[in-house]
Each structure stands twice: as structure tokens, then as C-alpha cells.
Short mmCIF file of C-alpha atoms in Angstrom, two decimals:
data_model
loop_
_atom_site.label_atom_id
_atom_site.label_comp_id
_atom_site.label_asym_id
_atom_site.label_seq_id
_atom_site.Cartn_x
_atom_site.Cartn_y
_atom_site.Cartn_z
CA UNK A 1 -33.24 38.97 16.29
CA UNK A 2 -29.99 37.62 14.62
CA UNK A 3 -30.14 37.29 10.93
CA UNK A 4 -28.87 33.61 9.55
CA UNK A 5 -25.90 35.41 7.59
CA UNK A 6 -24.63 36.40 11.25
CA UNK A 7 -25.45 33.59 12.82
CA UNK A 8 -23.56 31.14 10.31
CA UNK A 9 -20.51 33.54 10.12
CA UNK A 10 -20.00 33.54 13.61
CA UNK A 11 -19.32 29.43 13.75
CA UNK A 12 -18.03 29.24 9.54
CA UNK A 13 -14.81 30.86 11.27
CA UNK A 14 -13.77 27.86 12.82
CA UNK A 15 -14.26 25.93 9.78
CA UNK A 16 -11.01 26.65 8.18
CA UNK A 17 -9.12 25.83 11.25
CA UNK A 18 -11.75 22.46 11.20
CA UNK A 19 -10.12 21.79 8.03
CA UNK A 20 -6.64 22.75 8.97
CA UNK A 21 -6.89 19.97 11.78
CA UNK A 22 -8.53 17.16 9.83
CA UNK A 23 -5.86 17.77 6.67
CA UNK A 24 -3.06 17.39 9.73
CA UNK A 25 -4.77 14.45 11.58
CA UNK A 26 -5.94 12.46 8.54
CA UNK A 27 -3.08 13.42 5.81
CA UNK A 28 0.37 14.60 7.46
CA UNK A 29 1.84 11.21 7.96
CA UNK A 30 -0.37 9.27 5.93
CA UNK A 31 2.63 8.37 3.35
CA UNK A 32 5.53 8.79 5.38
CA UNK A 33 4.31 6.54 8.22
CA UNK A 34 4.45 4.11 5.84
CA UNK A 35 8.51 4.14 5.64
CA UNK A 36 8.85 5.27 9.56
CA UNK A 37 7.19 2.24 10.56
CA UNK A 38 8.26 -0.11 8.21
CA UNK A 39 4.47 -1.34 7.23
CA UNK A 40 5.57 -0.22 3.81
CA UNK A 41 8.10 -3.05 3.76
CA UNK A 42 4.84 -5.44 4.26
CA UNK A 43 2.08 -3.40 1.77
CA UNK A 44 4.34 -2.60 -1.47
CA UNK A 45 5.85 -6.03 -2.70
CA UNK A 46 1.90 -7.22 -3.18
CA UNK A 47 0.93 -7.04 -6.15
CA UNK A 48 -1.11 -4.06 -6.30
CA UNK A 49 -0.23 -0.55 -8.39
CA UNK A 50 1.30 2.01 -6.04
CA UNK A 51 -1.52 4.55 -7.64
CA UNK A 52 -4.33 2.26 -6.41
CA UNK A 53 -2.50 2.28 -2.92
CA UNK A 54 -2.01 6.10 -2.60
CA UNK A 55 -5.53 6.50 -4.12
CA UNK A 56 -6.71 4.40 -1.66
CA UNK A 57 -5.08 6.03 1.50
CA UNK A 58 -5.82 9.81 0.00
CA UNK A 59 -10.01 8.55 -0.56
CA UNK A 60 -9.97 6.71 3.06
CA UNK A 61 -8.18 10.30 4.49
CA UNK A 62 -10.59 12.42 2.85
CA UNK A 63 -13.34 10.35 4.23
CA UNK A 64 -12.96 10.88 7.52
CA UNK A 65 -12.60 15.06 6.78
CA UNK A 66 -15.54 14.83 5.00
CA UNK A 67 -17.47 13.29 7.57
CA UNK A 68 -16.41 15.44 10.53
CA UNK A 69 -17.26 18.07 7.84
CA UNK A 70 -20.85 17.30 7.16
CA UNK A 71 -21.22 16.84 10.83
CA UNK A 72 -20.29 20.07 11.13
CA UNK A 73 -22.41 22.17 8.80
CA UNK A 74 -25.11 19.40 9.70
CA UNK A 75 -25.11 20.77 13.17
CA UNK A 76 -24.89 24.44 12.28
CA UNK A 77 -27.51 24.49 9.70
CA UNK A 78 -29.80 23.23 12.69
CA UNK A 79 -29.06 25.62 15.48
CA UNK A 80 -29.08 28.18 12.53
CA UNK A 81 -32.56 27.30 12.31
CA UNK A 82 -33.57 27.37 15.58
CA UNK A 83 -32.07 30.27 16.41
CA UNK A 84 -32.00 32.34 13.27
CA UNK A 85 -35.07 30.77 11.68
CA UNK A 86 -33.33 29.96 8.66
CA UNK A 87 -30.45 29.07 6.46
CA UNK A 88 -28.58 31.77 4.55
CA UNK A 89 -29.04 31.36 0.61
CA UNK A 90 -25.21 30.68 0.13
CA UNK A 91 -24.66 28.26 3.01
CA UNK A 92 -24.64 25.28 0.53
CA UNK A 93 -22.24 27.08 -1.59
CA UNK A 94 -20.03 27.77 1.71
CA UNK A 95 -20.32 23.74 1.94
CA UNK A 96 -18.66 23.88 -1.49
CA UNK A 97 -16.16 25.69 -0.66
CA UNK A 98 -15.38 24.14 2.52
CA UNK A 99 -14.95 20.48 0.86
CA UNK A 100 -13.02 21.93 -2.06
CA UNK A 101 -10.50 23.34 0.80
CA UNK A 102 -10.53 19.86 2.39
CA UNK A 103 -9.77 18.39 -0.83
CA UNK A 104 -6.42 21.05 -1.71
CA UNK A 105 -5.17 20.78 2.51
CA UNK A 106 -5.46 17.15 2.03
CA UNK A 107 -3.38 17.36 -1.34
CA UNK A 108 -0.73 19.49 0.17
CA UNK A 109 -0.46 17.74 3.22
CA UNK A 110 0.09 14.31 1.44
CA UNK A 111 2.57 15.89 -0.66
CA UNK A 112 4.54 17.04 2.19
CA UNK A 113 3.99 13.87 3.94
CA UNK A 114 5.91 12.48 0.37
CA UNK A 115 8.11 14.51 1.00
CA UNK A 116 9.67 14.53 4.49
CA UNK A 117 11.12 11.42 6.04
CA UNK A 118 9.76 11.71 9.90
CA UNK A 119 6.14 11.85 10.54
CA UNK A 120 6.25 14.41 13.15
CA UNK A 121 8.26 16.39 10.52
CA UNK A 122 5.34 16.18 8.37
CA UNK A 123 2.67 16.77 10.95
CA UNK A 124 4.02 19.82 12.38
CA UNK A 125 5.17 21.17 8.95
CA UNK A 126 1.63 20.90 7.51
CA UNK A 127 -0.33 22.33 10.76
CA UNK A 128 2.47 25.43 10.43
CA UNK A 129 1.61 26.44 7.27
CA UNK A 130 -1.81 26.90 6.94
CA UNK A 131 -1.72 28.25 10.88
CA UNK A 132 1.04 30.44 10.85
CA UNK A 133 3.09 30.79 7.20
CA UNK A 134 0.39 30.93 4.50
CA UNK A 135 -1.87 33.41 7.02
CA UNK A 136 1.22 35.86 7.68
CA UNK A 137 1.91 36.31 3.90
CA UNK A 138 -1.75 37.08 3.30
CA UNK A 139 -1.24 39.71 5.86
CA UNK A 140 1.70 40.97 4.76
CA UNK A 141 0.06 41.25 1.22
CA UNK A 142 -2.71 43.43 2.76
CA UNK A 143 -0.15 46.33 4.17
CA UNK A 144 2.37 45.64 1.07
CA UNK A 145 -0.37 46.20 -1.55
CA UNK A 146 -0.42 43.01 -2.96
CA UNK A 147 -3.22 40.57 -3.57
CA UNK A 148 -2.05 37.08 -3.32
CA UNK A 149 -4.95 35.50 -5.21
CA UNK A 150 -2.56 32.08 -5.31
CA UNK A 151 -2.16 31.51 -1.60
CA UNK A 152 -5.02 28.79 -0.22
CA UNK A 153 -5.65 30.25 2.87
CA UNK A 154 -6.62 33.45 1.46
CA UNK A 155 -9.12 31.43 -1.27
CA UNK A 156 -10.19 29.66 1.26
CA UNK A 157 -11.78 32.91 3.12
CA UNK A 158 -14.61 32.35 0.11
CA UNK A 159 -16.41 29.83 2.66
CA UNK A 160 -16.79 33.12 4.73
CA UNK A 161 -17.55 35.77 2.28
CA UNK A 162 -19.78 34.19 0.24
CA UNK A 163 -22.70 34.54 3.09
CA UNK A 164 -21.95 38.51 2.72
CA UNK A 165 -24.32 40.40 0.87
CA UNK A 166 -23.60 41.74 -1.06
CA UNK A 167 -20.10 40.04 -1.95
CA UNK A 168 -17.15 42.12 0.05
CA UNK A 169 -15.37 44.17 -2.67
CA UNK A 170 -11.32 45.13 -2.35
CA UNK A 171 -10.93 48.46 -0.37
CA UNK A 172 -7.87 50.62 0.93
CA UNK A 173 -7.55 52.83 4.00
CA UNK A 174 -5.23 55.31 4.61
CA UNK A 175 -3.73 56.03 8.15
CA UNK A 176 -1.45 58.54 6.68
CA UNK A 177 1.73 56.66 8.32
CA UNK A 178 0.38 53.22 6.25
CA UNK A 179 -1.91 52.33 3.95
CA UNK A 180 -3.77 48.83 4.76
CA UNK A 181 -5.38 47.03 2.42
CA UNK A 182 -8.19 44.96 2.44
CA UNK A 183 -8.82 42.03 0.06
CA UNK A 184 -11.18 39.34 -0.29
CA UNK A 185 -10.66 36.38 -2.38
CA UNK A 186 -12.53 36.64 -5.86
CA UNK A 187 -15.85 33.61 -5.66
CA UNK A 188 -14.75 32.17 -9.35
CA UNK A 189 -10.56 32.42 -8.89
CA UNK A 190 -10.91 30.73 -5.45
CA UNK A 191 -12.55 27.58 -6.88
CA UNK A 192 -9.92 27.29 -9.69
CA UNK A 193 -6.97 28.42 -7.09
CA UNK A 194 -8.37 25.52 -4.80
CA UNK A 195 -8.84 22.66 -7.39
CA UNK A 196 -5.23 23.40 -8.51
CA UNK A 197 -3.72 22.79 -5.26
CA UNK A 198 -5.54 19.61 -5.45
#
């Protein structure tokens, strides 16, 4: 018998890299594609506000993450209860979560995509550095001592935790040659660190 915590944290692991791709996909050249292809030339002399424009292309981006997101955790709460007879008590709140991570990827990948003048510029940038650079400095914190409570992907890891129970607290372990740390984002800062990315 496999509890439903198990079961959901098995699958919720992807779901940061689910977000990673759908931030990329639907938000890395979003803005920038506008200027590399020259549409922009076409969409900004009409006479519509540039904020109605963006706001239009950022709601239309998150969209599409959001549905590829519910059809996600749509899926898992279903084979959760067919094969762990349940749902967890926090899997909603891991939905949370999840969409409020969609919602700061989405904001950093447009502003990137503001940013940089080539879309594949953009769209590799973006993928990087919630892949590769934002993941190494959270490891880096965890043998240099230091809890980087600001970084996203390491708030992020709340759609994870939060099926724990009880909540994973901060721990060190001493190998006597290093000491490695091990820190888990805190439920309350990771909402606010989240929402202020977006």
C-alpha cells in the first residue's frame, strides 16, 4: 500500500520542470518576437494602449500554462485515487503553489523576453536559469550555509514540501570534511517571494 503523500510526490517533481517548460514555450519570445519579426511594425500604430497589448499577450500566455497545468494535477489527482485511494490534504494547496510559480516564471520570462533582442536569446536564457543557474546557487547555498529564501526555484520547492507531514524543518549534517545543509523553503515567505517576482 502506497500512501497518497508518496504517491503525489513522486509525479509533483516534474511539476516544476512542467512549469519551467510552459514559462519558456508560452513567455520567452512572447515580446521580443514581436520586433524580430516585424509584426510589431503592424500591431503598435493601432490605436490601442501598449498595457492592454502586453496584458493581453501575458493573460493569453498564462492561459495556455494554466491549462496544461490543471491537466496535469487533473490527471494525478485521479491515478492518485485509484492507486492511493485518496488525495493528500495539501494537494490543493500544492495547486496553489504551482500556479503562483507559473505566474512569477511567466513574469520573469517576459521580462527577459523585454529585454533581449533575439528570440532564441530569450528562449534559451529563460530555460537556463531556472534549469541550471537559479538551481546551482540554491545548492551552493546548502554547502555555503546560506539560505537563499529570495531565489524562485528554491520557493518554488513549497509545491513539494507542503504534502510532507509534518512540514520539513532546516537541518545540518556534518561529514567532518563539510558541513551540508539542508533547507526547505518557509510555506508563508514562498508565497510572498513568488508574488513578488510576479
Amino acid at each position: 500500500y502506497i500512501s497518497p503523500e508518496s504517491f503525489e510526490t513522486l509525479f509533483l517533481n516534474f511539476t516544476s520542470f512542467l512549469v519551467i517548460i510552459c514559462a519558456t514555450f508560452f513567455g520567452a519570445d512572447a515580446i521580443v518576437s514581436e520586433f524580430q519579426n516585424r509584426t510589431g511594425y503592424l500591431v503598435f500604430p493601432n490605436p490601442i494602449k501598449r498595457s492592454a497589448l502586453f496584458l493581453g499577450k501575458f493573460s493569453a500566455s498564462l492561459t495556455a500554462g494554466l491549462i496544461i497545468l490543471v491537466l496535469f494535477y487533473v490527471i494525478l489527482a485521479a491515478l492518485s485515487m485509484l492507486s492511493a485511494r485518496g488525495l493528500d490534504d495539501d494537494f490543493l494547496l500544492s495547486f496553489v503553489y504551482s500556479l503562483e510559480f507559473l505566474v512569477a516564471a511567466m513574469a520573469v520570462a517576459y521580462l527577459i523576453s523585454s529585454v533581449l533582442k533575439g528570440s532564441t536569446g530569450a528562449t534559451v536564457l529563460t530555460f537556463f536559469l531556472f534549469v541550471m543557474i537559479l538551481p546551482i546557487v540554491d545548492s551552493v547555498s546548502m554547502f555555503a550555509g546560506v539560505k537563499i529564501g529570495g531565489s524562485l526555484t528554491f520557493a518554488a520547492g513549497a509545491l513539494i514540501y507542503v504534502l510532507t507531514d509534518p512540514y520539513p524543518v532546516d537541518e545540518s549534517v556534518d561529514y567532518g570534511v563539510f558541513t551540508a545543509n539542508m533547507y526547505y523553503p518557509d510555506p508563508v515567505l514562498a508565497h510572498v517571494v513568488m508574488l513578488a517576482y510576479a
